[in-house]
Amino acid sequence: MSEQTPAPTPAADLPGPVRLRVAPSPTGDPHVGTAYMSLFNLAFARQQGGRFILRIEDTDRARFREDSEQQVFDTLRWLGLTWDEGPDVGGPCAPYRQSERLTTYRPYVERLLAEGHAYRCWCTPERLAEMRAEQQRLKQPTGYDRMCLGRTEEERRALPGFSEHPVVRMLVPDDVELGFEDLIRGHLTAPRPDDQVILKADGFPTYHLAVVVDDHEMGITHVVRGEEWISSTPKHVLLYRWLGLEPPAFAHMPLLRNENKSKISKRKNPEARLTWFEEEGYLPEALVNFLGLLAYPPAQDAEGNDVEVFSFADFVDRFDWREVNPVGPIFDLKKLDWLNGVHIRGLDLPDLTARLLPYLQRDGVLGADPSLGELARLEQVTALIQTRIAHLTEASDLVAPFYVADDAVEVAEDARAQLTDDAARVLDAAYAALEAVPDEHGGVLGSEATFRAPELEAALRAALVDGLGLKPRLAFGPVRTALSGRRVSPPLFESMEILGKASTLTRLATLRATL
């Protein structure tokens, strides 16, 4: 949907008693932190009957990536964390991309300059680097030394390190208020900021100016962001005050951390990429459940036990900012794997079958346009493996043997290695026993079909366990290998029922011929 540029809408006229936003930067694969922040923003917005806004902060043109914005849309929608206003759906505050709002910021900059709250700085990057190096050498606090403050362009041009393209800096007063209230952490105090750049040489605003202007013009009532922004909050409160604007409420979420307490990053952690979770076969509802647990206590049942499995609707119902844990949570993938398995087991069979299909097609188990017969078989196989997988990606290895030619089952090395000297005798006895079991195609006319799992188990136990005197593990191993080519497979007798009598016998004979 294309965005129009309406006249600014007074905040009081904007829809929603509360208005919250998430504002990712399109600089690569979306970070899992975008989903984490979206979850908490959206939960509060939905609980309060408010609005959730998606804004794209694309003023960092050096790191901008063309495909990143669409990835943000796709991954958040995959998770079900949908927005009421944004670049692709429009809304009363369009445009929702900062790069399309450049004319919005200029009047605010000019006002700050005119009222003495900001000044132009002509220092080159080289001059600033030398300044910081000298401050570090002298063990002084790093920050701009105000060389340009109070000077005209001509006066500054006569000094070293002059750039033709100035930036604009805010003039932070010595008595700047450093304390503010946080919905999660209570009263906070941040370090004194230096004279932050608010307009870059290329005409793009920095985060600090743009976030204040955009949040005001979009009527944002609650700013929910990572704790790394605590130190910037006094700058933002100062800008609100200078511009005569009402600041929003602030809530600074704890950062996601690795087991060694380091911040989770896309450079070092594949799971920091939001796209990774779908690639690895996680369910979106499991990831949402996991992200909620990272910074929020589980509910408790009547006996006082933790209820760690919940839906987004459950999370919304009991959400309270005072319950958010400010301590940086550990990103425990083992816990996520467990949750994913629980959610997989909770799916209806047709739903799980549909979710497995793209992974099976990706791995070449099924083609792009499977037949009705193939889909019907897939649902039968899915019923066998639903309790055996923790990731959707694990299905391909278990499902593949059901879609290969009976005389082309590939036997894995570890499966062949565990065949004993008795394997040929076992396969012969199994073949004879199963050949005698009738089915709907080969049985006595008019009789009930009996090539079913209970009858198959009874026949094989009689032939192999009772007849040959073998333990079940040794008795059924060669049969399992013949049917699936694997040491581990879906339940044996149910697999034979799905394959049918002809396929089962052909697979037994095929492996037997190689021994």
Coordinates of C-alpha atoms in Angstrom, one line a residue:
M1 CA 0.0 0.0 0.0
S2 CA 1.4 3.4 -0.9
E3 CA 1.7 6.0 1.8
Q4 CA 0.2 9.4 1.6
T5 CA 1.6 12.3 3.6
P6 CA -1.2 13.9 5.6
A7 CA -1.1 16.9 7.7
P8 CA 0.1 16.1 11.2
T9 CA -2.7 14.7 13.4
P10 CA -2.9 16.0 16.9
A11 CA -2.1 13.2 19.3
A12 CA -5.5 13.6 21.1
D13 CA -7.2 12.8 17.8
L14 CA -5.2 9.6 17.2
P15 CA -7.0 6.2 17.8
G16 CA -6.3 4.2 20.9
P17 CA -6.1 5.0 24.6
V18 CA -2.4 3.8 24.5
R19 CA -0.1 3.8 21.5
L20 CA 3.1 1.8 21.4
R21 CA 5.6 1.1 18.7
V22 CA 8.5 -1.0 17.6
A23 CA 11.0 0.7 15.4
P24 CA 13.6 -1.7 13.8
S25 CA 16.4 -0.6 11.5
P26 CA 16.6 -2.4 8.2
T27 CA 20.3 -3.1 8.4
G28 CA 20.3 -6.9 7.9
D29 CA 18.4 -9.9 9.1
P30 CA 16.0 -8.8 11.8
H31 CA 17.3 -9.4 15.3
V32 CA 15.3 -11.7 17.6
G33 CA 15.2 -8.6 19.9
T34 CA 12.8 -7.0 17.5
A35 CA 10.3 -9.9 18.2
Y36 CA 11.1 -9.7 21.9
M37 CA 10.3 -6.0 22.1
S38 CA 7.3 -6.4 19.8
L39 CA 5.8 -9.0 22.1
F40 CA 5.8 -6.8 25.1
N41 CA 4.7 -3.7 23.2
L42 CA 1.8 -5.6 21.6
A43 CA 0.7 -7.4 24.7
F44 CA 0.2 -4.1 26.6
A45 CA -1.4 -2.4 23.5
R46 CA -3.9 -5.3 23.1
Q47 CA -4.7 -5.5 26.9
Q48 CA -5.5 -1.8 27.0
G49 CA -7.4 -1.7 23.7
G50 CA -4.7 0.5 22.2
R51 CA -2.7 0.6 18.9
F52 CA 0.6 -1.1 18.0
I53 CA 2.7 0.8 15.4
L54 CA 5.5 -0.5 13.2
R55 CA 8.0 2.3 12.2
I56 CA 11.0 1.7 10.1
E57 CA 14.1 3.7 11.3
D58 CA 16.1 3.7 8.1
T59 CA 18.3 6.8 8.6
D60 CA 21.5 4.8 8.8
R61 CA 22.0 4.8 5.0
A62 CA 25.5 3.3 5.2
R63 CA 24.1 0.1 6.7
F64 CA 20.7 0.1 5.0
R65 CA 19.8 -3.2 3.2
E66 CA 17.1 -3.3 0.6
D67 CA 15.6 -6.7 1.6
S68 CA 15.7 -6.2 5.3
E69 CA 12.4 -4.3 5.7
Q70 CA 10.4 -7.1 4.0
Q71 CA 12.1 -9.6 6.3
V72 CA 10.8 -7.6 9.3
F73 CA 7.3 -7.7 7.9
D74 CA 7.5 -11.4 7.1
T75 CA 9.0 -12.6 10.4
L76 CA 6.8 -10.5 12.7
R77 CA 3.7 -11.7 10.8
W78 CA 5.0 -15.3 11.0
L79 CA 5.0 -14.8 14.8
G80 CA 1.5 -13.3 14.7
L81 CA 2.8 -10.0 16.2
T82 CA 0.8 -7.9 13.8
W83 CA 0.6 -4.1 13.8
D84 CA -2.3 -1.6 13.4
E85 CA -0.2 1.1 11.6
G86 CA 2.9 0.8 9.5
P87 CA 4.6 1.3 6.2
D88 CA 2.7 -1.5 4.5
V89 CA -0.7 -0.9 6.0
G90 CA -0.7 2.9 6.3
G91 CA -2.4 4.8 9.1
P92 CA -3.1 8.4 10.3
C93 CA 0.6 9.2 10.9
A94 CA 2.0 8.1 7.6
P95 CA 4.7 7.9 6.3
Y96 CA 6.1 5.3 8.7
R97 CA 9.6 5.2 7.2
Q98 CA 12.0 7.8 8.6
S99 CA 13.7 8.3 5.3
E100 CA 10.3 9.6 4.0
R101 CA 9.9 12.0 6.9
L102 CA 13.0 14.2 6.4
T103 CA 11.0 17.4 6.0
T104 CA 9.3 16.6 9.3
Y105 CA 12.5 17.0 11.3
R106 CA 13.9 20.2 9.8
P107 CA 11.5 22.6 11.6
Y108 CA 12.3 21.1 15.0
V109 CA 16.1 21.5 14.3
E110 CA 15.6 25.1 13.2
R111 CA 13.6 25.8 16.4
L112 CA 16.3 24.3 18.6
L113 CA 19.0 26.4 16.8
A114 CA 16.9 29.6 17.0
E115 CA 16.3 29.1 20.7
G116 CA 20.0 28.4 21.5
H117 CA 19.4 24.7 22.4
A118 CA 21.5 23.5 19.5
Y119 CA 24.5 24.7 17.4
R120 CA 26.3 23.8 14.2
C121 CA 29.5 21.8 14.3
W122 CA 32.0 21.9 11.4
C123 CA 34.6 19.4 12.8
T124 CA 35.8 16.8 10.5
P125 CA 35.7 13.1 11.5
E126 CA 39.5 13.1 11.7
R127 CA 39.6 16.1 14.1
L128 CA 37.0 14.3 16.3
A129 CA 39.0 11.1 16.3
E130 CA 42.2 13.0 17.4
M131 CA 40.2 14.8 20.1
R132 CA 38.9 11.5 21.5
A133 CA 42.3 9.9 21.4
E134 CA 43.8 12.8 23.4
Q135 CA 41.0 12.6 26.0
Q136 CA 41.6 8.9 26.4
R137 CA 45.4 9.5 26.7
L138 CA 44.8 12.0 29.5
K139 CA 42.1 9.7 31.1
Q140 CA 39.5 12.4 30.7
P141 CA 35.8 11.7 30.0
T142 CA 35.2 11.5 26.3
G143 CA 32.8 13.9 24.7
Y144 CA 32.7 16.8 22.3
D145 CA 34.9 19.7 23.4
R146 CA 32.6 22.4 22.0
M147 CA 35.2 23.9 19.6
C148 CA 32.4 25.1 17.3
L149 CA 30.1 26.5 20.0
G150 CA 29.6 30.3 19.6
R151 CA 31.6 30.5 16.4
T152 CA 30.4 31.6 13.0
E153 CA 31.2 29.5 10.0
E154 CA 33.9 32.0 9.0
E155 CA 35.5 32.0 12.4
R156 CA 35.5 28.2 12.5
R157 CA 36.9 27.9 8.9
A158 CA 40.1 29.6 10.1
L159 CA 40.7 26.8 12.6
P160 CA 42.1 23.3 11.8
G161 CA 39.8 20.3 11.0
F162 CA 37.0 22.2 9.2
S163 CA 34.3 20.4 7.2
E164 CA 32.2 22.1 4.6
H165 CA 29.2 20.0 5.7
P166 CA 28.3 20.7 9.3
V167 CA 26.3 18.6 11.7
V168 CA 23.9 20.0 14.4
R169 CA 24.5 19.3 18.0
M170 CA 22.3 19.8 21.0
L171 CA 23.7 22.0 23.8
V172 CA 23.4 20.0 27.0
P173 CA 23.2 22.3 30.0
D174 CA 25.4 21.7 33.0
D175 CA 22.3 21.3 35.2
V176 CA 20.6 18.7 33.0
E177 CA 18.1 16.5 34.8
L178 CA 19.5 13.0 34.8
G179 CA 16.8 11.1 36.7
F180 CA 13.5 9.7 35.3
E181 CA 10.8 7.2 36.2
D182 CA 10.8 3.8 34.5
L183 CA 7.7 1.5 34.5
I184 CA 9.9 -1.6 35.1
R185 CA 12.8 -0.3 37.2
G186 CA 11.4 2.6 39.2
H187 CA 13.5 5.8 39.5
L188 CA 16.7 5.7 37.4
T189 CA 19.6 8.0 37.0
A190 CA 21.7 8.0 33.9
P191 CA 25.2 9.5 33.2
R192 CA 25.5 13.0 32.0
P193 CA 25.3 13.1 28.2
D194 CA 27.6 15.1 25.9
D195 CA 26.5 17.4 23.1
Q196 CA 24.8 14.8 21.0
V197 CA 24.6 15.1 17.2
I198 CA 20.9 15.4 16.2
L199 CA 21.3 16.2 12.5
K200 CA 24.0 14.6 10.4
A201 CA 25.9 16.2 7.6
D202 CA 23.8 14.3 5.0
G203 CA 20.6 16.0 6.3
F204 CA 19.4 12.8 8.0
P205 CA 18.4 13.1 11.7
T206 CA 20.2 10.9 14.2
Y207 CA 18.2 8.4 16.3
H208 CA 18.0 10.8 19.2
L209 CA 16.1 13.6 17.4
A210 CA 14.1 11.4 15.1
V211 CA 12.8 9.1 17.9
V212 CA 11.5 12.1 19.9
V213 CA 9.9 13.8 16.9
D214 CA 8.3 10.6 15.5
D215 CA 7.1 9.4 18.9
H216 CA 5.5 12.8 19.5
E217 CA 3.9 13.1 16.1
M218 CA 2.7 9.5 16.2
G219 CA 1.1 9.9 19.6
I220 CA 3.3 7.3 21.3
T221 CA 2.3 7.0 25.0
H222 CA 4.7 4.3 26.1
V223 CA 8.3 3.8 24.8
V224 CA 9.4 0.3 25.4
R225 CA 13.0 -0.5 24.4
G226 CA 16.2 -2.2 25.5
E227 CA 18.1 -1.2 28.6
E228 CA 21.0 0.0 26.4
W229 CA 18.9 3.1 25.8
I230 CA 18.8 4.1 29.5
S231 CA 21.8 6.3 29.1
S232 CA 20.1 8.2 26.3
T233 CA 16.8 8.9 28.0
P234 CA 17.9 12.2 29.7
K235 CA 18.8 13.5 26.2
H236 CA 15.3 12.6 24.9
V237 CA 13.6 14.0 28.0
L238 CA 15.6 17.2 27.5
L239 CA 14.5 17.4 23.8
Y240 CA 10.8 16.9 24.8
R241 CA 11.2 19.7 27.4
W242 CA 12.9 22.2 25.0
L243 CA 10.2 21.5 22.3
G244 CA 7.3 21.9 24.8
L245 CA 6.2 18.3 24.3
E246 CA 4.8 15.8 26.8
P247 CA 7.3 12.9 27.3
P248 CA 5.9 9.3 27.0
A249 CA 6.2 6.7 29.8
F250 CA 9.4 4.7 29.5
A251 CA 10.0 1.0 30.1
H252 CA 13.5 -0.4 29.5
M253 CA 13.5 -4.1 28.9
P254 CA 16.4 -6.3 30.0
L255 CA 18.8 -7.4 27.3
L256 CA 18.9 -11.0 26.0
R257 CA 22.1 -12.7 27.0
N258 CA 24.1 -15.8 26.3
E259 CA 25.0 -18.3 29.0
N260 CA 28.3 -16.4 29.6
K261 CA 26.2 -13.2 30.2
S262 CA 27.3 -11.5 27.0
K263 CA 24.8 -9.7 24.9
I264 CA 23.3 -12.0 22.2
S265 CA 24.5 -10.7 18.8
K266 CA 24.0 -11.6 15.1
R267 CA 27.7 -11.8 14.5
K268 CA 28.3 -14.5 17.1
N269 CA 24.9 -16.2 17.6
P270 CA 22.9 -17.7 14.7
E271 CA 19.8 -17.7 16.9
A272 CA 20.1 -13.9 17.1
R273 CA 18.7 -13.8 13.6
L274 CA 14.9 -13.9 13.7
T275 CA 14.8 -15.8 10.3
W276 CA 16.8 -18.6 11.9
F277 CA 13.9 -19.9 14.0
E278 CA 11.7 -20.7 11.0
E279 CA 14.6 -22.2 9.1
E280 CA 15.3 -24.5 12.0
G281 CA 11.7 -25.7 12.4
Y282 CA 10.5 -23.9 15.4
L283 CA 6.8 -23.1 15.7
P284 CA 6.0 -19.4 16.0
E285 CA 3.8 -19.9 19.0
A286 CA 6.6 -21.7 20.8
L287 CA 9.0 -18.8 20.1
V288 CA 6.4 -16.3 21.4
N289 CA 5.9 -18.4 24.5
F290 CA 9.7 -18.6 25.0
L291 CA 10.3 -14.9 24.6
G292 CA 7.5 -14.1 27.1
L293 CA 9.1 -16.4 29.7
L294 CA 12.5 -14.7 29.2
A295 CA 11.5 -11.6 31.1
Y296 CA 8.1 -12.5 32.7
P297 CA 7.2 -15.0 35.4
P298 CA 5.0 -17.9 34.4
A299 CA 1.5 -18.2 35.7
Q300 CA 0.7 -20.6 38.5
D301 CA -1.9 -23.3 38.8
A302 CA -4.2 -24.0 41.8
E303 CA -1.4 -26.0 43.4
G304 CA 1.1 -23.2 43.0
N305 CA 3.0 -24.9 40.2
D306 CA 4.5 -22.9 37.3
V307 CA 2.5 -22.9 34.1
E308 CA 5.2 -22.4 31.5
V309 CA 3.2 -23.2 28.4
F310 CA 0.9 -20.4 27.4
S311 CA -0.5 -18.6 24.4
F312 CA -0.2 -15.0 23.4
A313 CA -3.8 -14.4 24.6
D314 CA -2.9 -15.8 28.0
F315 CA 0.1 -13.5 28.1
V316 CA -2.0 -10.5 27.3
D317 CA -4.6 -11.3 30.0
R318 CA -2.1 -11.2 32.9
F319 CA 0.4 -8.6 31.6
D320 CA 1.7 -6.1 34.1
W321 CA 4.8 -3.9 33.7
R322 CA 5.5 -4.3 37.4
E323 CA 6.0 -8.1 36.9
V324 CA 8.8 -7.7 34.2
N325 CA 12.1 -9.0 35.5
P326 CA 14.8 -6.4 35.0
V327 CA 17.6 -8.9 35.2
G328 CA 19.0 -9.9 31.8
P329 CA 17.6 -13.3 30.9
I330 CA 19.7 -16.2 29.5
F331 CA 18.7 -17.3 26.0
D332 CA 18.4 -21.0 26.8
L333 CA 17.9 -22.9 23.5
K334 CA 17.3 -26.2 25.4
K335 CA 14.2 -24.6 27.0
L336 CA 13.0 -23.4 23.6
D337 CA 13.5 -26.9 22.2
W338 CA 11.4 -28.3 25.1
L339 CA 8.7 -25.7 24.5
N340 CA 8.7 -26.4 20.8
G341 CA 8.1 -30.1 21.4
V342 CA 5.2 -29.4 23.7
H343 CA 3.6 -27.1 21.2
I344 CA 4.1 -29.6 18.4
R345 CA 2.4 -32.3 20.4
G346 CA -0.5 -29.9 21.0
L347 CA -1.3 -29.3 17.4
D348 CA -4.2 -30.9 15.6
L349 CA -3.0 -33.5 13.1
P350 CA -4.1 -31.7 9.9
D351 CA -2.4 -28.5 11.2
L352 CA 0.9 -30.2 12.0
T353 CA 0.8 -32.0 8.6
A354 CA 0.4 -28.7 6.8
R355 CA 3.2 -27.2 8.7
L356 CA 5.5 -30.1 7.9
L357 CA 4.8 -30.0 4.2
P358 CA 7.1 -27.0 3.3
Y359 CA 10.1 -28.6 5.1
L360 CA 9.5 -31.9 3.4
Q361 CA 9.3 -30.1 0.0
R362 CA 12.5 -28.1 0.9
D363 CA 14.3 -31.3 1.6
G364 CA 13.1 -33.1 -1.6
V365 CA 11.0 -35.6 0.3
L366 CA 7.8 -34.5 -1.6
G367 CA 7.5 -32.5 -4.8
A368 CA 6.0 -29.1 -5.3
D369 CA 2.6 -30.5 -6.1
P370 CA 2.0 -33.7 -4.1
S371 CA -0.9 -35.9 -5.0
L372 CA -3.9 -36.5 -2.8
G373 CA -2.6 -39.9 -2.0
E374 CA 0.8 -38.6 -1.0
L375 CA -0.9 -36.0 1.3
A376 CA -3.2 -38.7 2.8
R377 CA -0.2 -40.9 3.6
L378 CA 1.6 -37.9 5.1
E379 CA -1.1 -37.3 7.6
Q380 CA -0.9 -41.0 8.6
V381 CA 2.9 -40.7 9.0
T382 CA 2.6 -37.4 10.9
A383 CA 0.4 -39.2 13.5
L384 CA 3.3 -41.6 14.1
I385 CA 6.0 -39.0 14.5
Q386 CA 4.2 -36.2 16.3
T387 CA 5.5 -37.2 19.7
R388 CA 9.0 -37.9 18.4
I389 CA 10.1 -34.6 17.0
A390 CA 11.1 -31.3 18.7
H391 CA 11.8 -29.4 15.4
L392 CA 9.8 -29.5 12.2
T393 CA 13.1 -30.0 10.4
E394 CA 13.5 -33.5 12.1
A395 CA 10.5 -34.8 10.1
S396 CA 12.2 -35.3 6.8
D397 CA 14.5 -38.1 7.9
L398 CA 11.6 -40.0 9.5
V399 CA 9.1 -39.3 6.7
A400 CA 11.4 -39.9 3.6
P401 CA 11.3 -43.8 3.7
F402 CA 7.5 -43.7 3.1
Y403 CA 8.1 -41.9 -0.2
V404 CA 10.8 -44.0 -1.8
A405 CA 10.5 -46.9 -4.2
D406 CA 10.3 -50.2 -2.3
D407 CA 13.3 -51.6 -4.0
A408 CA 15.3 -48.4 -3.5
V409 CA 15.3 -48.0 0.3
E410 CA 18.8 -46.6 1.2
V411 CA 20.2 -48.4 4.3
A412 CA 22.2 -46.1 6.5
E413 CA 25.6 -47.3 7.6
D414 CA 24.8 -47.4 11.3
A415 CA 21.6 -49.4 10.5
R416 CA 23.5 -52.0 8.4
A417 CA 26.3 -52.2 11.0
Q418 CA 23.9 -53.3 13.8
L419 CA 22.5 -56.3 11.7
T420 CA 23.7 -59.6 13.3
D421 CA 24.4 -62.9 11.7
D422 CA 20.8 -63.8 12.4
A423 CA 19.5 -61.1 10.2
A424 CA 18.9 -63.3 7.1
R425 CA 17.1 -65.9 9.2
V426 CA 15.0 -63.1 10.9
L427 CA 14.0 -61.6 7.5
D428 CA 13.0 -65.0 6.1
A429 CA 10.8 -65.8 9.1
A430 CA 9.3 -62.3 9.0
Y431 CA 8.5 -62.5 5.3
A432 CA 6.8 -65.9 5.8
A433 CA 4.8 -64.7 8.7
L434 CA 3.6 -61.4 7.1
E435 CA 2.9 -63.1 3.8
A436 CA 0.3 -65.2 5.6
V437 CA -1.5 -62.2 7.0
P438 CA -4.4 -61.3 4.7
D439 CA -5.3 -57.7 3.8
E440 CA -8.1 -56.0 2.0
H441 CA -6.5 -56.8 -1.4
G442 CA -5.1 -60.3 -0.8
G443 CA -7.3 -61.8 1.9
V444 CA -10.3 -64.1 1.7
L445 CA -13.1 -62.4 -0.2
G446 CA -15.6 -60.8 2.2
S447 CA -13.3 -61.1 5.2
E448 CA -12.3 -58.1 7.3
A449 CA -8.9 -56.6 6.5
T450 CA -6.3 -57.8 9.0
F451 CA -3.1 -56.2 7.8
R452 CA -3.2 -53.8 10.7
A453 CA -0.7 -53.0 13.4
P454 CA -2.1 -55.3 16.2
E455 CA -2.3 -58.3 13.8
L456 CA 1.2 -57.6 12.4
E457 CA 2.7 -57.3 15.9
A458 CA 1.1 -60.6 16.9
A459 CA 2.3 -62.4 13.8
L460 CA 5.9 -61.1 14.1
R461 CA 6.1 -61.9 17.8
A462 CA 4.9 -65.4 17.2
A463 CA 7.4 -65.9 14.4
L464 CA 10.4 -64.1 15.7
V465 CA 10.2 -64.0 19.5
D466 CA 8.4 -67.2 20.2
G467 CA 9.4 -69.1 17.0
L468 CA 13.1 -68.1 16.9
G469 CA 13.5 -67.4 20.6
L470 CA 14.9 -63.9 20.0
K471 CA 14.6 -60.9 22.3
P472 CA 12.2 -58.2 20.7
R473 CA 15.1 -55.7 20.2
L474 CA 17.1 -58.2 18.1
A475 CA 14.0 -59.7 16.5
F476 CA 12.6 -56.5 15.1
G477 CA 15.8 -54.6 14.3
P478 CA 16.3 -56.2 10.8
V479 CA 12.7 -55.6 10.0
R480 CA 12.9 -52.0 10.9
T481 CA 16.1 -51.6 8.8
A482 CA 14.4 -53.2 5.8
L483 CA 11.3 -50.9 6.0
S484 CA 13.0 -47.6 6.7
G485 CA 16.8 -48.0 6.2
R486 CA 17.2 -46.5 9.6
R487 CA 18.1 -47.6 13.1
V488 CA 15.5 -45.3 14.5
S489 CA 12.1 -45.0 12.7
P490 CA 8.5 -44.3 13.4
P491 CA 6.6 -47.2 15.3
L492 CA 7.3 -50.4 13.3
F493 CA 3.9 -52.1 13.1
E494 CA 2.0 -48.9 12.3
S495 CA 4.6 -48.1 9.6
M496 CA 4.0 -51.5 8.0
E497 CA 0.2 -50.8 8.1
I498 CA 0.8 -47.5 6.3
L499 CA 3.1 -49.1 3.7
G500 CA 0.8 -52.0 3.0
K501 CA 1.4 -55.6 2.5
A502 CA 3.0 -55.5 -0.9
S503 CA 5.5 -52.7 -0.1
T504 CA 6.4 -54.3 3.3
L505 CA 7.2 -57.7 1.7
T506 CA 9.2 -56.1 -1.2
R507 CA 11.3 -54.2 1.3
L508 CA 12.0 -57.3 3.4
A509 CA 13.0 -59.2 0.2
T510 CA 15.2 -56.3 -1.0
L511 CA 17.3 -56.2 2.2
R512 CA 17.4 -60.0 2.4
A513 CA 18.9 -60.2 -1.1
T514 CA 21.9 -58.1 0.1
L515 CA 22.8 -60.4 3.0

